[in-house]
Every structure is written in C-alpha cells, then in structure tokens.
C-alpha cells in the first residue's frame, strides 16, 4: 500500500523576466519525513518553497496536500493548510518583543478587545520548554542574538498551528552548538508527526538530519532519493552537473615586521558596567590571516565593531599602520583601508531596494574610476559590475533591477565582490561564506588567501572550525570577552580549539 504524500508539487514553473527560476519541478514530501533541498546559489530552491507557501504564484503546475488539489494564494491560506515557513532572511519586526512577534495576527483576546498576553505566554512557554528553547519572551527582537530570532520564528509557526515546516537555510546563521540544538528540535518535531522541508548548503547536515533529499540545478529538480542511497560527493556532483575538483591554494611566506593592526588593552563596558571586551591584546601582521574562534556571544561581534568604527571603546589602544584609530568613525576606518564583510548583511551590507550595480559600488563610489569631479561614470561602473558578476558567477537578469530580486547567496556574493575589489589593507571578514554554495565558498576562500599572499591582513571570524583551520595562520580564541589564547594553526586541532572555546584550560583536563 502506498501512502499519500502530505505535499505533492507537480510540474511547477516560475519565470522572473529572463530567469526561469523553476522549470517543471516535481517535488514530493512524505508525511513525517525530513526532506532536504540542495542546490547552488540561484538554483531555484527558495522560489519553489515560496510558491508552496503562497508568497509567489506559479506560472503553471499543481499542488496537492494530502492528495487534494489546492490553490495556495497567500501565506494566510498556506497557514490554514498547516504550512509554516521560516524564511532565509528572518521576517520578525525588530522593535516588537519576541512574544508580540509570535502572536502577531493571532492574538488571544480577553474581554473581546484586550490582548491576553498571560494566556499566550503560558502557551508559548510550554512550547519553548518542549523544544528546549530559552527565549526571553518580553525582550525586543532587535536586542536578542540571532539564535533567539530563529527560536522565535519556530515558536511563531508552531503557535500558528503548522504541521508542515519549511525552513530556508536555517543553519546558515547558527554556530555548531546551536545547529545541534536545532536538529534535536527537528527530530522532536518529526517524532510528534510533523513533516519538515529544510534547505541547506551543507551536505554533512543533509546526511545528518534528512530522510530524503532533492537536488536542484538551474531551476530543475534533477534528483530525488533516500539519504541511505546517496553520499555527499554524489550530491555535489548532481548539484554542479560535473565532478568536483579542489585546487589547493599555495600559502606564501611573508616577512613580518610591524603589525598593521594593533590592539592593546582594548576594553568595552556597557552603561550598566558589564564588561564586553576585557583587555584585548592582538596584533595582525601583513600577509597573515588571523582567525577568531569562539562560541557566539563571547566578544567576537564587539571586537569586529571596534575595529570597524561601529562601537566606541572605554579604554585601550587601537592603531592602524601606526595611526591611532581609537573611536574613529566607520568612514575613517574605511578611508584607512579597512574593509568589512559584515555578518548581518541585511542590516549592514546591502540595500535591498537599490539597484544591483549600485550595491556593487556603494562605499567605493568615490574611487576615481567611478566618479570624477563629483560626476559618476556609468560606463566604468557598468564595466566593473559586469566583471564582478562574471568573476563571482553572480546570476542576475538585469543589473539595473533591485538587489532583492537576487537569490540569497547571490546577494551575499555582491557584498563580497564589492568589499574585496578595492585597495584594502585589512579585511575584516565575519562569516564570509555563510549562505554560499560550495563553489562560491571556495572562490571566497581563494580571494582571502590571495589577499594574504599580496601582503594584506585578514581578520576572519567564523563559527566553522574547518574554515578557520583551512584559512588562518593563527587563531585567537575568545571566551567571556577575553582572548583565551592565540595559537598557530599548524600546532592546534579541532579538539584543542573546542576546549579553549568552552573555557576549559589544560589544567582542568
Ligand atoms: N522576486 C524575484 N524577482 C526576480 N528574480 C528573482 C526573484 N526571486 C528569485 N529570482 C531569481 O530566480 C532565481 C532563483 O532564485 P532562488 O532565490 O530561488 O535561488 P536559491 O536556490 O534559493 O539560491 P540561494 O542558495 O542563493 O538562496 C535566481 O536567479 C534569482 O535571481
Ligand atoms: Mg535561497
């Protein structure tokens, strides 16, 4: 006897201008399974899921839920059908508290008009406990870390009654411990009878969590199979349509005399006296990549903020090529050659409503090639943009369209292409390959190594130890606002780093 699938999408097609985002895609989700969707940036994964969630209407094709033909005309309709989606870029309202976000559009009432927060809170607390989440429900979203944003999103869809969860790259923004937590949560949800679709670029995650997988390439679903019938290298080949080869990048030895970036006793405190950075001492020399490891929330974000001018320090010395930069503005840092690949690109890196080519040059528009005597040079901007699109394989229909028409990964490539194009001396890269497919991540790695080999300095903050170990010459491990230790990469390994990250010294065993 065959079971009726909970979701069946048949021959779904969707075109945006010249881009065929989905091309007669068949997709089936069985009840109670975790189904992964993989594919390169721009392959059409998010589009397919937005169609399922009623955010886009397909040009053609049909959707069946539990064997019944349905028209999903809006997210509201999707929710009524038991669907919940956690999008690639979170959609919470920053100034609302977690609980206000969760109950939005489904506020429990008492006395007909008053919102009954009490009963909502009790219900949500119970859900959160079941899932092992610890979200401060009455804090505005904007002052919560990104892991809590995701917990809030999950609580929100469950509170609204979802039984089919769609998660678009939920792990891209999480650190390893949080990913383990998320996967435990997904296994629990599955055990309770929910069905889950998860998009990810990390094939080890697919192997770890999914029951089956669908591979997309250039708008088509090119393969679907059970996890037990596949392997990471096979999935990678199906994604790219060719065998994958890695060319290792040589590491040139660079003479090191004076540090480019020098931090001594840098300290920041909040107005309540909490110490966020505690006497940070760090030198970054020309021609080296210094990795910053640490469990999220141990000072990495603040460290990046002080070396890019986004946050003031209360004490200490910061110099760049010998010049004091204490409490200089972001513009000053930029002028002195510091570029910043921000972790939260939607907040700091890009303007979704501006044109793609404008996003590619913003912050650099004063460079002579782009602008002479205050007048922009459209021809040079165009040439630069086309070159960047080509080098980074950024798939666009038209560079005059707004950035938001690009896939998530392609938006990130725009930021990376822009920041790595100028004559920078120090690159501050926070999670530079988040959301990028295997190809693109490799390309960014090679760009960072090339910059290093040309004598530039790179500060690389990453939650992925493999990335840190692959790229860094030295790794500084942060714990509790301090640098616990700085180790040479060839003298350490995952385990040693893991211990330092958790604040366990060798004396503790
Ligand atoms: N609203 C839109 N307007 C125009 N083009 C769009 C729109 N949404 C998506 N596209 C295009 O459709 C294609 C598929 O995009 P989609 O977001 O589905 O890719 P994806 O597989 O999710 O990629 P990523 O891994 O980078 O998130 C891309 O070329 C993208 O530029
Ligand atoms: Mg996407």
XYZ file of N, CA and C and ligand atoms in Angstrom, residues 42 45-47 88 168-169 199 201 407-409, ligand 2:
37
model
N 21.011 30.324 -6.480
C 20.229 30.668 -7.662
C 19.581 29.477 -8.357
N 15.679 27.054 -5.238
C 15.170 26.410 -4.023
C 14.173 27.306 -3.286
N 14.594 28.550 -3.021
C 13.697 29.448 -2.277
C 12.430 29.733 -3.069
N 12.575 29.886 -4.373
C 11.403 30.162 -5.210
C 10.376 29.041 -5.073
N 14.618 32.447 4.552
C 16.069 32.584 4.524
C 16.506 33.832 5.301
N 14.165 27.618 5.313
C 15.089 28.004 4.244
C 16.436 28.382 4.859
N 17.393 27.523 4.737
C 18.747 27.713 5.267
C 18.758 28.111 6.744
N 16.191 23.559 3.613
C 17.164 23.905 2.576
C 18.501 24.164 3.257
N 23.104 24.370 2.435
C 24.238 24.175 1.524
C 25.218 23.164 2.084
N 18.876 35.776 -5.648
C 18.774 34.729 -4.629
C 19.647 35.130 -3.447
N 19.367 34.517 -2.268
C 20.080 34.893 -1.039
C 21.589 34.818 -1.213
N 22.061 33.734 -1.770
C 23.502 33.551 -1.929
C 24.091 34.565 -2.892
Mg 17.526 30.778 -1.358
